Short mmCIF file of C-alpha atoms in Angstrom, two decimals:
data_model
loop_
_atom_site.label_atom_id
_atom_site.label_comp_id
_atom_site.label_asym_id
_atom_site.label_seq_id
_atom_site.Cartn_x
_atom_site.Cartn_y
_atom_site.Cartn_z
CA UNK A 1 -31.16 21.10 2.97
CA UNK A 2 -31.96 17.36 2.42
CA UNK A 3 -28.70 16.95 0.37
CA UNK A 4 -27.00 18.20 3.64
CA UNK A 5 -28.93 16.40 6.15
CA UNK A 6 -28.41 12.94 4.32
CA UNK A 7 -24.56 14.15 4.58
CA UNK A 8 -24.39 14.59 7.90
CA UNK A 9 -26.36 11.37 8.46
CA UNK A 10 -23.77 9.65 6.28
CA UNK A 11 -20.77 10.85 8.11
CA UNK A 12 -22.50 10.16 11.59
CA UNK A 13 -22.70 6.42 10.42
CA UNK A 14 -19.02 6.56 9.08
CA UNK A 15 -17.73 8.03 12.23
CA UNK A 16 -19.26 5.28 14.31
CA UNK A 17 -18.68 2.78 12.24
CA UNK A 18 -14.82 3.79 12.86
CA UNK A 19 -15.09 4.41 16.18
CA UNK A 20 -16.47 0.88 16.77
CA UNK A 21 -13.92 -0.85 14.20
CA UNK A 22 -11.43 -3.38 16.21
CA UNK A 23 -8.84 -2.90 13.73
CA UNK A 24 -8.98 0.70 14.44
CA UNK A 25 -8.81 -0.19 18.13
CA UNK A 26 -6.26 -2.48 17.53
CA UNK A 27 -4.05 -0.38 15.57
CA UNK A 28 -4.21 2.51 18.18
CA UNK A 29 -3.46 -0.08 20.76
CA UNK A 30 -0.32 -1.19 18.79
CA UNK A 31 1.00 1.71 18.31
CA UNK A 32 -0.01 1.88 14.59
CA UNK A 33 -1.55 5.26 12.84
CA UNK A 34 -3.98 3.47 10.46
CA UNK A 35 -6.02 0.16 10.51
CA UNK A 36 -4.35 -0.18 6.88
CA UNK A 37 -1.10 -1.69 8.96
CA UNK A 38 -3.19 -4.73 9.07
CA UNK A 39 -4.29 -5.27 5.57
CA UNK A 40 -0.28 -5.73 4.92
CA UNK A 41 0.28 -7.89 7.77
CA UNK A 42 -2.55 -10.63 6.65
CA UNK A 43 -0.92 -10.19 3.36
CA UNK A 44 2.08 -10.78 4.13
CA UNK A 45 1.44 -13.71 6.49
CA UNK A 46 -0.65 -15.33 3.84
CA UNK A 47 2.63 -15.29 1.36
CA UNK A 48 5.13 -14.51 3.26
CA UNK A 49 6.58 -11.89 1.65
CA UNK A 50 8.47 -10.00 3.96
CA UNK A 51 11.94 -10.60 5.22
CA UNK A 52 14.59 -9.59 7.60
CA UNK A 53 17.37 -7.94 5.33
CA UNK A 54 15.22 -6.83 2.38
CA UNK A 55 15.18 -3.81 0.31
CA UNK A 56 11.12 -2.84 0.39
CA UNK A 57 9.96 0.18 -1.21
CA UNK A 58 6.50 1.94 0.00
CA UNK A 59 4.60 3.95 -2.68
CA UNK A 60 2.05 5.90 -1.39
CA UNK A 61 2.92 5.75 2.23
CA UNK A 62 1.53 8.15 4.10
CA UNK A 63 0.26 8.10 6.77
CA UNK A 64 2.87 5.37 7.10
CA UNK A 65 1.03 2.59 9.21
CA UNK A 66 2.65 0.05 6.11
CA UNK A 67 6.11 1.48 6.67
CA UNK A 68 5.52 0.82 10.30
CA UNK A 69 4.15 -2.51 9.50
CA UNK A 70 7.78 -3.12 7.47
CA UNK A 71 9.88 -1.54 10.22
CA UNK A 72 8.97 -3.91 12.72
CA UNK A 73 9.13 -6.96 10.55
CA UNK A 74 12.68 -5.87 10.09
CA UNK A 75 13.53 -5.07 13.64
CA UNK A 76 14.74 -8.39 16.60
CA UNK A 77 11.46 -9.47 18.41
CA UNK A 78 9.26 -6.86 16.26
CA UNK A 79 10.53 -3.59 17.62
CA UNK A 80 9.05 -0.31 16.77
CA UNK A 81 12.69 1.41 17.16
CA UNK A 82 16.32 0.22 17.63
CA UNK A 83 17.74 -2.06 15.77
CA UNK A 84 17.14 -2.62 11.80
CA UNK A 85 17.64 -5.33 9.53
CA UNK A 86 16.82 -4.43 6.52
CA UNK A 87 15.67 -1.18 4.28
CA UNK A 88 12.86 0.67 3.62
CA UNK A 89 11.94 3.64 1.04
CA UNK A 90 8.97 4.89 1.96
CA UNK A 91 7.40 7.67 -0.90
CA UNK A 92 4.65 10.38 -0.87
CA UNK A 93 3.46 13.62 -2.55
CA UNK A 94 2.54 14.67 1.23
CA UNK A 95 4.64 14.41 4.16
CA UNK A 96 4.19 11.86 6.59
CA UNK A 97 5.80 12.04 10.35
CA UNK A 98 9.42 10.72 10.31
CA UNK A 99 9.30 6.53 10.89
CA UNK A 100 12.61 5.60 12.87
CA UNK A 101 14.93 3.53 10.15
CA UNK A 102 12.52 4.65 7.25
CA UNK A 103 14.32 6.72 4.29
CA UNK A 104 11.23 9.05 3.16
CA UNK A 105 11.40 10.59 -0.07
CA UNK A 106 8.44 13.57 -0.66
CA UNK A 107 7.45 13.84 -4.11
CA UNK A 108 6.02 12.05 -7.49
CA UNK A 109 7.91 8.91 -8.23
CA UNK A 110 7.02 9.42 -11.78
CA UNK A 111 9.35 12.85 -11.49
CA UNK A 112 13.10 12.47 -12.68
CA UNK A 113 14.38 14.33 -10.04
CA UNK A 114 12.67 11.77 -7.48
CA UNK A 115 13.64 8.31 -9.26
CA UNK A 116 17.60 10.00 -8.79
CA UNK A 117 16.60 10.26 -5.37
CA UNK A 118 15.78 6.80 -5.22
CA UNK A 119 18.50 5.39 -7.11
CA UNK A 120 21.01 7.37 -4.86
CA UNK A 121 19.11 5.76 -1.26
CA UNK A 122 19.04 2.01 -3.13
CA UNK A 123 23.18 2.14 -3.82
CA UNK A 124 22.46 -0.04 -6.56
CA UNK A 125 20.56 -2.72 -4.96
CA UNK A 126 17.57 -4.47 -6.21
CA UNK A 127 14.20 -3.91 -4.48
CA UNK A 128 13.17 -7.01 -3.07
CA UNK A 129 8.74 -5.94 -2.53
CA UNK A 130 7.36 -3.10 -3.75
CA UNK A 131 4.28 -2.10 -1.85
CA UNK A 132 1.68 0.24 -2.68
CA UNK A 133 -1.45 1.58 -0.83
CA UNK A 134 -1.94 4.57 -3.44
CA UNK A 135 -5.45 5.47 -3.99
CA UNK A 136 -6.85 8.67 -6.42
CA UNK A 137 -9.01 11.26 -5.10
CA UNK A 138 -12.35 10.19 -6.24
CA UNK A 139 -14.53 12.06 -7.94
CA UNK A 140 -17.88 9.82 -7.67
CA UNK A 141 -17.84 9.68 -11.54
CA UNK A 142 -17.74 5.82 -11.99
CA UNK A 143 -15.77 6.05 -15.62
CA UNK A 144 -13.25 8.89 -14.12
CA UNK A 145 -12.32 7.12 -10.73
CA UNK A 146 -11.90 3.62 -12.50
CA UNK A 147 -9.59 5.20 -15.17
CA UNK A 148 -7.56 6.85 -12.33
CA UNK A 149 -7.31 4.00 -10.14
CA UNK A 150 -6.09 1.84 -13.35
CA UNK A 151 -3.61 4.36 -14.13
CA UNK A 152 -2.18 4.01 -10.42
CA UNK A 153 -1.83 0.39 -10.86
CA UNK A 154 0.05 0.74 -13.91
CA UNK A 155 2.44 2.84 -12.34
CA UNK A 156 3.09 0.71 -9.86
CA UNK A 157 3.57 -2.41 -11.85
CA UNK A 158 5.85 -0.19 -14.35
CA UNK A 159 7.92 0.91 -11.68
CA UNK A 160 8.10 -2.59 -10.05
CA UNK A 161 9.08 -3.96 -13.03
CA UNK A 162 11.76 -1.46 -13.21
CA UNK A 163 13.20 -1.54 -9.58
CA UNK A 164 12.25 -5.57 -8.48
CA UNK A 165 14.95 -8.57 -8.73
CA UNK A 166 13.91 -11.32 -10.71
CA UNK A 167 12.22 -13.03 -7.26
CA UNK A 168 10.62 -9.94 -6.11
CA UNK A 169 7.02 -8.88 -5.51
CA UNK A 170 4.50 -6.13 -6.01
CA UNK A 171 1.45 -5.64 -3.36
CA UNK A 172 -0.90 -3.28 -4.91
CA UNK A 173 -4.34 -1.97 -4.23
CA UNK A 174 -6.72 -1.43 -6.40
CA UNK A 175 -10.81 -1.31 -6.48
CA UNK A 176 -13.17 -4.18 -7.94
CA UNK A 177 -15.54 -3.08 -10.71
CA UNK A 178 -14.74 -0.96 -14.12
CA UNK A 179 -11.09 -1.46 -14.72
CA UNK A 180 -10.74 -4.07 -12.59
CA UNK A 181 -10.19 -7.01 -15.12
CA UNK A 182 -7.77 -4.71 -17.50
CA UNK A 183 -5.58 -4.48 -14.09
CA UNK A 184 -5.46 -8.28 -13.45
CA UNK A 185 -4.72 -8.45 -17.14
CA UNK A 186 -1.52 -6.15 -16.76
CA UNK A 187 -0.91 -8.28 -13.55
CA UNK A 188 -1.05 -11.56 -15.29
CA UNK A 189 1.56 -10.11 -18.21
CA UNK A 190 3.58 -8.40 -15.84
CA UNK A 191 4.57 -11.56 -13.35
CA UNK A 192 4.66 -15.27 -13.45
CA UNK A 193 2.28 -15.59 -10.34
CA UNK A 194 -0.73 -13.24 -9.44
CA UNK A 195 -2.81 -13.94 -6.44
CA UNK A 196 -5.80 -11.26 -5.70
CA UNK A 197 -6.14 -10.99 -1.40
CA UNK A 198 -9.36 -9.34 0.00
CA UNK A 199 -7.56 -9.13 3.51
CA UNK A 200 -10.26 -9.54 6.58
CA UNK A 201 -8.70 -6.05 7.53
CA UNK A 202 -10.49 -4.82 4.48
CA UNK A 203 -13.76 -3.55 5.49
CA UNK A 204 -16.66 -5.38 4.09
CA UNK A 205 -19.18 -2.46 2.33
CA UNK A 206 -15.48 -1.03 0.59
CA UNK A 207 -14.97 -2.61 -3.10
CA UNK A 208 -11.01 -2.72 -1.80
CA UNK A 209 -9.36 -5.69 -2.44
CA UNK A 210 -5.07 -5.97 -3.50
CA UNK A 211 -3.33 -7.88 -6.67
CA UNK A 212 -0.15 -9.45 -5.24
CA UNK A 213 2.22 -10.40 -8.44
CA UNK A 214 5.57 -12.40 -7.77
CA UNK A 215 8.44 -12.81 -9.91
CA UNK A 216 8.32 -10.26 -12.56
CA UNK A 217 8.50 -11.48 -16.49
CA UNK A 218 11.73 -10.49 -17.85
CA UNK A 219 10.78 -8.31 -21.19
#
């Protein structure tokens, strides 16, 4: 009973905390469907990464507040519909709710079957930023969820390094603590700039923070 009492107390204090968060209000004032929109945007204002006319592709995307975030970089005077400049690949194991001007491609990226799927929506063309929110389901085991969340980074980098043109970039979350360092490591080898961002965005109690790596190393 104490276990379930300290649970509920727990998820009180979440729920109010979220309630109360202004990027929360913000984003449902914008028009966004997660605070997470916002994390990109101080990102991308920081390095200005994001450009009408690009090819961005968005790992992990659902719900899709980034791919919303993209689409209205993209779009004259910072539309949420209309006009596009630009492209955007947004990708998920779940299903998110269609984003006008956003290709969405359901499935593993690590799957054959999706990467033709990819191939066949880029016509060729190299990505420009690869962004990716992915997180694991965490299992409160410190060693497990550090060795999954490393493993999520390296498949982003891999597949960066496989889709990006020589001037392109990879945003990519990840979690300070175990792992951590090996991931910066893989960063560092993996592109000719790193810069880690903990965006304000990024609540303060979460161990959240993002490795940014521009141009990738040729092998």
């Amino acid at each position: 009973m104490k276990v379930k009492t300290k649970s509920k107390k727990v998820n009180k204090a979440w729920l109010n905390d979220h309630v109360n968060d202004p990027y929360v209000k913000l984003a449902h004032r914008e028009g966004y469907r997660a605070r997470a929109a916002y994390k990109l945007k101080e990102i991308d204002e920081a390095l200005r990464l994001i450009k009408p006319g690009q090819v961005v592709v968005d790992l992990g995307a659902a719900p899709g507040a980034w791919s919303q975030y993209l689409r209205r970089k993209f779009a004259p005077q910072g539309a949420a519909t209309g006009e596009l400049d630009g492209s955007i690949v947004a990708l998920d194991l779940i299903e998110i709710e269609p984003i006008e001007g956003v290709v969405f491609l359901q499935g593993d990226f690590r799957d054959e079957e999706v990467v033709q799927a990819l191939e066949v929506r880029l016509g060729g063309r190299p990505v420009d930023v690869v962004v990716s929110d992915m997180a694991p389901n965490l299992s409160g085991i410190g060693s497990v969820d550090a060795a999954r969340v490393t493993h999520l980074v390296e498949l982003a980098v891999d597949f960066a390094l496989r889709h990006l043109q020589p001037g392109g970039a990879l945003v990519c979350k990840t979690f300070h603590g175990s792992g951590y360092e090996q991931q910066a490591k893989l960063f560092r080898e993996s592109f000719r700039i790193v810069k880690p961002i903990k965006p304000k965005a990024s609540r303060d109690k979460s161990s959240e923070t993002f490795l940014v790596g521009l141009g990738p190393k040729q092998p």
